[in-house]
Short mmCIF file of C-alpha atoms in Angstrom, two decimals:
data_model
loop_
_atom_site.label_atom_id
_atom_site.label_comp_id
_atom_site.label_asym_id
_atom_site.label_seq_id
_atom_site.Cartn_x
_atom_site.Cartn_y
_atom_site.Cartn_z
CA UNK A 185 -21.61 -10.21 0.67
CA UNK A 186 -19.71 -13.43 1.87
CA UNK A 187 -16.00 -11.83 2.59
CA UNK A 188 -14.98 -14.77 4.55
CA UNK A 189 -15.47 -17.30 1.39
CA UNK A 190 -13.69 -14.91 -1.05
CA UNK A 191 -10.87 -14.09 1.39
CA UNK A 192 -10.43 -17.79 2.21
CA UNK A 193 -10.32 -18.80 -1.53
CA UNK A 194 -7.38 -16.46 -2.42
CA UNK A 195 -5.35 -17.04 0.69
CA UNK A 196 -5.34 -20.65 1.18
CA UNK A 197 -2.68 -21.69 -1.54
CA UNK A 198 -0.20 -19.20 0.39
CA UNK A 199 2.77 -21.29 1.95
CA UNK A 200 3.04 -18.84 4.54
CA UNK A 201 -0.30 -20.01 5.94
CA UNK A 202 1.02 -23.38 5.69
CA UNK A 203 4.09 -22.79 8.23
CA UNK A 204 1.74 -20.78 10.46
CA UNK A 205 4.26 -17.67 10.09
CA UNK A 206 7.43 -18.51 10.99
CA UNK A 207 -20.22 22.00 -3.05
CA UNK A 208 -22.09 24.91 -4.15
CA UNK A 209 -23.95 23.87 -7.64
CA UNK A 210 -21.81 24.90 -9.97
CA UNK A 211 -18.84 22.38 -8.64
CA UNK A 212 -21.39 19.47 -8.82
CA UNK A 213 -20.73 17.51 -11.91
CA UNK A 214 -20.77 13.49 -12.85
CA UNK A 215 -18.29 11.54 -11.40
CA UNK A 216 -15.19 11.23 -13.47
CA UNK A 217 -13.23 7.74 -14.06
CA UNK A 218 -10.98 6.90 -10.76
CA UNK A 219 -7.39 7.64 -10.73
CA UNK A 220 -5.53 4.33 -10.42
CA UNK A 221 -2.79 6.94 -8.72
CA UNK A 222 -5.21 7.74 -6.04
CA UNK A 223 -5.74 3.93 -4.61
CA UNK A 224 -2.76 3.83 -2.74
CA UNK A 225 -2.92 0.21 -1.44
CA UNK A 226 -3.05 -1.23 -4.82
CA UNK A 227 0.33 0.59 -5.19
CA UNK A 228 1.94 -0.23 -2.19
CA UNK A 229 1.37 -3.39 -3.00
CA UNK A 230 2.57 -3.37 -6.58
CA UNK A 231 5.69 -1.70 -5.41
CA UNK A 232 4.46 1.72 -7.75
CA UNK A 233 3.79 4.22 -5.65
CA UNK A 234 6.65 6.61 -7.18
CA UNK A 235 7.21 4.23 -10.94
CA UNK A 236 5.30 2.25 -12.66
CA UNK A 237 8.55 0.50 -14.17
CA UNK A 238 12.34 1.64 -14.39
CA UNK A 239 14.89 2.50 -12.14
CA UNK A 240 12.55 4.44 -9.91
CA UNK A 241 10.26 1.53 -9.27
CA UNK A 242 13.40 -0.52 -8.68
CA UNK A 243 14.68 2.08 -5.59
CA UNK A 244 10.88 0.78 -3.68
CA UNK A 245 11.66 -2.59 -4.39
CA UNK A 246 14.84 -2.20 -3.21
CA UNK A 247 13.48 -1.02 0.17
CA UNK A 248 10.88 -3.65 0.78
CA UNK A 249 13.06 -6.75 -0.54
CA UNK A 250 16.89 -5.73 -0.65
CA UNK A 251 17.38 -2.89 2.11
CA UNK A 252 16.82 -4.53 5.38
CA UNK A 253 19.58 -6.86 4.77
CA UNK A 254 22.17 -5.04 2.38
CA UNK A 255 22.86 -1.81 4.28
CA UNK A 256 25.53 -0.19 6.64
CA UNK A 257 23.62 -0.80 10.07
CA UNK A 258 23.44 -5.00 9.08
CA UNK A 259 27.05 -5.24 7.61
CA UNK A 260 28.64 -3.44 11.09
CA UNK A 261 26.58 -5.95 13.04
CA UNK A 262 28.39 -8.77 11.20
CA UNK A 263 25.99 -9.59 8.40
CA UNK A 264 27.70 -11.14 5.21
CA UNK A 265 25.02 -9.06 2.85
CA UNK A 266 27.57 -6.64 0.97
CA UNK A 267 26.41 -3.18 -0.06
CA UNK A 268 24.47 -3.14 -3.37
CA UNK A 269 26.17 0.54 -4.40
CA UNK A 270 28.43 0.41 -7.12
CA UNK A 271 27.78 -3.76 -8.04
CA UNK A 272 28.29 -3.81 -11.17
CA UNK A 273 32.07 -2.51 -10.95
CA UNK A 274 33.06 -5.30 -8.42
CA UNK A 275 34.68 -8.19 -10.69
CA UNK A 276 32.80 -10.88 -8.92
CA UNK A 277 30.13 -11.96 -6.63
CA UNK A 278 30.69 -13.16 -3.16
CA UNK A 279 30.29 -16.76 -4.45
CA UNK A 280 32.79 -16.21 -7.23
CA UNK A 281 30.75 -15.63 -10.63
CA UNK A 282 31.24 -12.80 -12.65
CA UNK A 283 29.29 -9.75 -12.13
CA UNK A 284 26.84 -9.19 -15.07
CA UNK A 285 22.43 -8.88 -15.11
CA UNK A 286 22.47 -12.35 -15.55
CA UNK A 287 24.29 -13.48 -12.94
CA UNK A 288 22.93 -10.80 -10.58
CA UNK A 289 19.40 -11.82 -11.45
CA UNK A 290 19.98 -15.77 -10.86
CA UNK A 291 21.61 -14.67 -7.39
CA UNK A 292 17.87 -12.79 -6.41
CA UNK A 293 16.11 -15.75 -7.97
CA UNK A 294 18.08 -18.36 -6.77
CA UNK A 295 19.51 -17.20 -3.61
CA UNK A 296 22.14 -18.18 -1.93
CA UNK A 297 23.30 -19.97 1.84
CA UNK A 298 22.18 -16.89 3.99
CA UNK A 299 20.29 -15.33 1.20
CA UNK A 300 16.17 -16.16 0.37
CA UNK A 301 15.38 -17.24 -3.15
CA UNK A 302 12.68 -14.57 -4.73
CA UNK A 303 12.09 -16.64 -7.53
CA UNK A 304 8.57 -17.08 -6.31
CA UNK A 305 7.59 -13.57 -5.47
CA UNK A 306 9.64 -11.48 -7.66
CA UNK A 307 8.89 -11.37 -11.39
CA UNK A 308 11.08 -10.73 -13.99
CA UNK A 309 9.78 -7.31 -14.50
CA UNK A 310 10.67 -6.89 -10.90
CA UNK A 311 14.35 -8.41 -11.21
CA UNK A 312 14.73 -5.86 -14.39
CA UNK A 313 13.71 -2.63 -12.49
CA UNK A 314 15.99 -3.88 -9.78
CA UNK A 315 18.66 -4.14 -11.81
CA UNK A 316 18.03 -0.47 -13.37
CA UNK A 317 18.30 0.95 -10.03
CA UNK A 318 21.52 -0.91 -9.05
CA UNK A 319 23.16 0.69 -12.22
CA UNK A 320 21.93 4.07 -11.89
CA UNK A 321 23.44 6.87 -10.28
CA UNK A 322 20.94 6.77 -7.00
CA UNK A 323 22.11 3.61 -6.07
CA UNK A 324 21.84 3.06 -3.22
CA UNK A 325 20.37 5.20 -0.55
CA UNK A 326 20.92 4.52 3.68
CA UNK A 327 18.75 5.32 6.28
CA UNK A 328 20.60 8.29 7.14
CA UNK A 329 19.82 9.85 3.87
CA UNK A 330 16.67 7.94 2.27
CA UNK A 331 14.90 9.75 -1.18
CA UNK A 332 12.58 12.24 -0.80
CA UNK A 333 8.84 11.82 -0.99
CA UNK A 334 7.94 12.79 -4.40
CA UNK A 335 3.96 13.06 -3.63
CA UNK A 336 4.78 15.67 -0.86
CA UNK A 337 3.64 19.17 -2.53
CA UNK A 338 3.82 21.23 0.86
CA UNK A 339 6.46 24.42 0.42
CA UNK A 340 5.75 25.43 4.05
CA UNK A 341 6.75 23.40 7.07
CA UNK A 342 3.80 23.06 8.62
CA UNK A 343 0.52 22.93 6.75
CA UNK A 344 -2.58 25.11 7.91
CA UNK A 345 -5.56 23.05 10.32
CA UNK A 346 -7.94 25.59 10.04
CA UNK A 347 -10.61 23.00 12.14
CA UNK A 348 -8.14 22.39 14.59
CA UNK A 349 -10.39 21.47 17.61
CA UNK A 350 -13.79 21.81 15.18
CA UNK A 351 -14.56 18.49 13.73
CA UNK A 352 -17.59 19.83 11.37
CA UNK A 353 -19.06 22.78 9.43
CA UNK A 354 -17.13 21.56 6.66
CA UNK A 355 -18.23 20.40 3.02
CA UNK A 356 -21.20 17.53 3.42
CA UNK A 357 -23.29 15.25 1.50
CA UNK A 358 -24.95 11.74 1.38
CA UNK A 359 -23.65 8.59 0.27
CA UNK A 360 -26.56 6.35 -1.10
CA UNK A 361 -27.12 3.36 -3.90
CA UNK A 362 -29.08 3.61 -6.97
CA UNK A 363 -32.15 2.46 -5.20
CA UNK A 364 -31.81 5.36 -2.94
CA UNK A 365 -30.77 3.08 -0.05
CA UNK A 366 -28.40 5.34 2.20
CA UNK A 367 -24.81 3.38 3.08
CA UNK A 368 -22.99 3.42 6.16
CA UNK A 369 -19.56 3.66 7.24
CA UNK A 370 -18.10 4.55 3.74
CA UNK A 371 -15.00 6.12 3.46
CA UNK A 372 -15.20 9.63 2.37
CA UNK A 373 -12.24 11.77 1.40
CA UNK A 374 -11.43 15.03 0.09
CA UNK A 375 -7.81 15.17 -1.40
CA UNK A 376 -6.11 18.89 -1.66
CA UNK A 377 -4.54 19.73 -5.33
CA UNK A 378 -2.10 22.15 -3.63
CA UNK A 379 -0.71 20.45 -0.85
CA UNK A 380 -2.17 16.43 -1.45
CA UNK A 381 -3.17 16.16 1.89
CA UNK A 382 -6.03 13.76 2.74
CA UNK A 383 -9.46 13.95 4.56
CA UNK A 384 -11.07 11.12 5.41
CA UNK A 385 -14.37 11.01 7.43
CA UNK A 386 -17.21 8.27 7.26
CA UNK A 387 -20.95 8.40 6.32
CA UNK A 388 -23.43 7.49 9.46
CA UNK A 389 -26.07 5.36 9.76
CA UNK A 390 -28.23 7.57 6.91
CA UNK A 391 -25.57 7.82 5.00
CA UNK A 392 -24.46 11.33 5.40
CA UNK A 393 -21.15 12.70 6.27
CA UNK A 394 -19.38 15.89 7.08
CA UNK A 395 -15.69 17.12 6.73
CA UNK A 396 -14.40 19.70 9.11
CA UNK A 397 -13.46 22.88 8.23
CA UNK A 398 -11.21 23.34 5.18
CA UNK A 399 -8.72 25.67 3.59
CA UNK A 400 -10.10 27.05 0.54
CA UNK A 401 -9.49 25.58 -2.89
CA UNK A 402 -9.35 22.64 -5.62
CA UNK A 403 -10.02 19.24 -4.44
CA UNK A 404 -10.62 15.42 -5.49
CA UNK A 405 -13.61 14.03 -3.80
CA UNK A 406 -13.13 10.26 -3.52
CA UNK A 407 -14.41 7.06 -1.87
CA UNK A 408 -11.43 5.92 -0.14
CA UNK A 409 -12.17 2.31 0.34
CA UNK A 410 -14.90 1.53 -2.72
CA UNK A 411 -14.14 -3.02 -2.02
CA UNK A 412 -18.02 -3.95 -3.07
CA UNK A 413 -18.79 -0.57 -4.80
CA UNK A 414 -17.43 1.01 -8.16
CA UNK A 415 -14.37 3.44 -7.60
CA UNK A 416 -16.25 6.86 -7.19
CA UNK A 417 -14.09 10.16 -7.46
CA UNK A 418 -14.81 13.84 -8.86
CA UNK A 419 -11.96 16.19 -9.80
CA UNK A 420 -11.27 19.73 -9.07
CA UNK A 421 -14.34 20.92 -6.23
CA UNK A 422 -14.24 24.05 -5.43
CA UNK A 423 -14.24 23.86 -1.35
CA UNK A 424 -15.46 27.48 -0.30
CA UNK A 425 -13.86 28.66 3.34
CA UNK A 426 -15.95 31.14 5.81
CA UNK A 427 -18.89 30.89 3.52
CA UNK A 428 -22.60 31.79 5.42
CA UNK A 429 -23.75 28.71 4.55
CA UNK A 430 -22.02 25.22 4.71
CA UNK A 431 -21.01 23.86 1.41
CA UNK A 432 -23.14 20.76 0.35
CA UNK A 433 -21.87 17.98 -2.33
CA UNK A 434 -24.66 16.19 -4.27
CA UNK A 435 -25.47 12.68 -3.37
CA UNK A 436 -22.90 10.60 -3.72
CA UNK A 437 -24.49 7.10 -5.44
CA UNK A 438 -22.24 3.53 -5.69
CA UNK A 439 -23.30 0.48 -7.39
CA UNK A 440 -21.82 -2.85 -6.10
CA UNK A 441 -19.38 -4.44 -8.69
CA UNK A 442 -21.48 -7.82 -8.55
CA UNK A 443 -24.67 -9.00 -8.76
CA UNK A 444 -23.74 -12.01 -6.88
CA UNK A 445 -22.69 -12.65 -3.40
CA UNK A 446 -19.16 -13.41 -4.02
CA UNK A 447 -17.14 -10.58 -5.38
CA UNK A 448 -14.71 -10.80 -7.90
CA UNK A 449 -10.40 -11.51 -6.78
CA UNK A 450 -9.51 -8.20 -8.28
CA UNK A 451 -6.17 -7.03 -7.95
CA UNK A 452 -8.21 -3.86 -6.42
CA UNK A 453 -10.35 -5.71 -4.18
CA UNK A 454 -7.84 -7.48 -2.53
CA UNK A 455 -5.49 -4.43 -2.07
CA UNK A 456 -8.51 -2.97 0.00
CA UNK A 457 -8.98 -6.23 2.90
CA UNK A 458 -8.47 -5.15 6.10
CA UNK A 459 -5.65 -7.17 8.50
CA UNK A 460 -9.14 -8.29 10.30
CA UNK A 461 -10.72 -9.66 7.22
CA UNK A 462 -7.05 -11.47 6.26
CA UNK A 463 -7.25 -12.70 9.83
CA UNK A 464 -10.76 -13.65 9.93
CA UNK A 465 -10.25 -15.60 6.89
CA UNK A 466 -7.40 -17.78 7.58
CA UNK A 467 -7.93 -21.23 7.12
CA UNK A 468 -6.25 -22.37 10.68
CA UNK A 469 -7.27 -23.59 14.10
CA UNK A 470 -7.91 -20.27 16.59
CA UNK A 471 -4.08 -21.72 18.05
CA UNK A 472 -2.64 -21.17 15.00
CA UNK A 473 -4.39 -17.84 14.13
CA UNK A 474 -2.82 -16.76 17.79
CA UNK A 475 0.63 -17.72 17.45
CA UNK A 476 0.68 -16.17 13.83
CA UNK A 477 -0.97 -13.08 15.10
CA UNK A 478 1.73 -12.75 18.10
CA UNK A 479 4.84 -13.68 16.24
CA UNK A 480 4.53 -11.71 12.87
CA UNK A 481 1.36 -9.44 13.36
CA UNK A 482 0.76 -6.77 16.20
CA UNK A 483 2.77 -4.10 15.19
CA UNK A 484 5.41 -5.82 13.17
CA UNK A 485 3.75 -6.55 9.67
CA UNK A 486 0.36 -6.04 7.93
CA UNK A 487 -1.07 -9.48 7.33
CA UNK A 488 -2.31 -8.06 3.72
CA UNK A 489 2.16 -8.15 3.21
CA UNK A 490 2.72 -11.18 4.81
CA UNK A 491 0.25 -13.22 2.56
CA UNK A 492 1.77 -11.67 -0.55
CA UNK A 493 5.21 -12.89 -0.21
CA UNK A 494 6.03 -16.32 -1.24
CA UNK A 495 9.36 -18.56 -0.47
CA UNK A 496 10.02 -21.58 -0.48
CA UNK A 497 10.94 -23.39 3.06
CA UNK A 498 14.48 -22.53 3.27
CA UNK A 499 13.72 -18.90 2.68
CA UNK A 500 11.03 -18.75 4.86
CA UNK A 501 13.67 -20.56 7.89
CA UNK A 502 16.21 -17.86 6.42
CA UNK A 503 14.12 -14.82 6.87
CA UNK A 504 12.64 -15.73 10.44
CA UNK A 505 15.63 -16.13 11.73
CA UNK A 506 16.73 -12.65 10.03
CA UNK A 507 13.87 -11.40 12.17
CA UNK A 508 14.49 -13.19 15.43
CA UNK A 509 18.26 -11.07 15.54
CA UNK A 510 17.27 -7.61 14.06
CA UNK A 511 14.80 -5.44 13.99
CA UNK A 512 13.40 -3.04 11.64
CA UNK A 513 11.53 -4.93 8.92
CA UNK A 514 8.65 -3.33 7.58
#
């Protein structure tokens, strides 16, 4: 699998790049078909993690592209971004046209002098679920008081570790390909119905794996990180706890998505690079790989966010120099 020629190929029209930064048997069944839900990168990266459209999906996009600029903390610190809550009942904008969508939508396309233009990496679907959200009634929320986290299922405050210290004697299994080949270093992970909390352990070098110990009940046995491979995941296993024997899973088999070298520029794929394999990929001197990595990576941004914004050069100027005065971007 050539990574590097398949990374290289969908990053190198970015214009970022350009301006270096600035199971016991009877729970053993087929697998079923993946839950898009479940792939969380390809949502974060959508902006869907909580919506798939609406007002809701607008509130994330909100965070990520309005937030940072339009809240309380900014405007006290002498920022000219006014407060997005309650928009629509203002009579006009701060550059003097009449509130309405339209005119609300050309300012987030357009832009203005201390404001990016998101023409190029907002869509209209994305203007429209921004809009929703600025007219509903959960408009807008601070960081004092940000929404809730509607995946969290936990009603306790603390949720049991019952291997706390033991990092086996868990469920196990085998990850292999059809030809019976076993695979290394693929992402396992067990997802609880109760509570949604995520276990994540790798195969070894023969391609078995082992979770540590679990609490007892319903879970979603996944491949967390599939990139060559089909999506893999089987719904509802029974995990047994304090059983005599240790639970075993059957064989877990993956076929690569392509026959050829090259795999395809899904959507999914990409969601799944690694900030080494962006890196790696770059097509830039090592220089210009180093004063990108120091100036926007290494604990600032993921590089997999970075390459999936696009601005023209005034925004681009606009927003580093956002960044050079405040912190806090995510």
């Amino acid at each position: 699998m050539n990574r590097q020629i398949t990374a290289t190929q969908l990053i190198a029209a970015t214009t970022f790049v350009l301006l270096f930064c600035s199971a016991f048997t009877g729970d053993n069944a087929a697998a079923q078909e993946p839950d898009p839900y479940l792939q969380r990168s390809t949502e974060i990266f959508n902006f869907s993690t909580t919506a798939t459209e609406g007002a809701q999906r607008g509130e994330e996009l909100y965070y990520y592209k309005c937030w940072k600029c339009h809240n309380a903390y900014s405007l006290e610190a002498g920022t000219p971004a006014p407060l997005m809550k309650n928009i629509f009942d203002r009579p006009v904008l701060i550059s003097g046209e009449p509130v309405s969508d339209d005119t609300v939508a050309d300012k987030i396309r357009d832009g203005g002098p201390g404001m990016p233009a998101f023409r190029h990496t907002l869509s209209d679907e994305d203007i429209n679920d921004l809009l929703s959200y600025f007219r509903s009634d959960d408009c807008c929320f601070e960081g004092e008081e940000p929404p809730s986290n509607p995946r969290y299922l936990g009603t306790e405050p603390r949720a049991p570790l019952v291997g706390r210290g033991n990092f086996g004697g868990g469920p196990a299994g085998k990850v292999r390909n059809s030809d019976n080949v076993p695979l290394e270093g693929i992402l396992v992970q067990l997802i609880a119905e109760e509570t949604a909390i995520r276990t994540t352990v790798y195969s070894d070098a023969t391609g078995q794996y082992e979770f540590p110990a679990l609490p007892a009940g319903r879970y979603t046995l996944r491949i967390a990180r599939p990139l060559e491979y089909d999506p893999y995941q089987r719904n509802s296993i029974r995990v047994e706890a304090n059983s005599r024997r240790q639970q075993t899973f059957d064989d877990i088999v993956l076929d690569r998505i392509s026959e050829t070298e090259l795999l395809p520029p899904t959507e999914e794929i990409i969601s799944q690079l690694t900030g080494a394999e962006w890196i790696m990929n770059l097509p830039s001197t090592g220089e210009e790989k180093t004063v990108f990595k120091g100036s926007c990576g290494f604990g600032c941004h993921s590089y997999q966010q970075i390459f999936r914004n696009r601005y023209d050069e005034r925004s681009w100027r606009l927003l580093v120099r956002r960044m050079i005065r405040y912190r806090g971007s995510p």
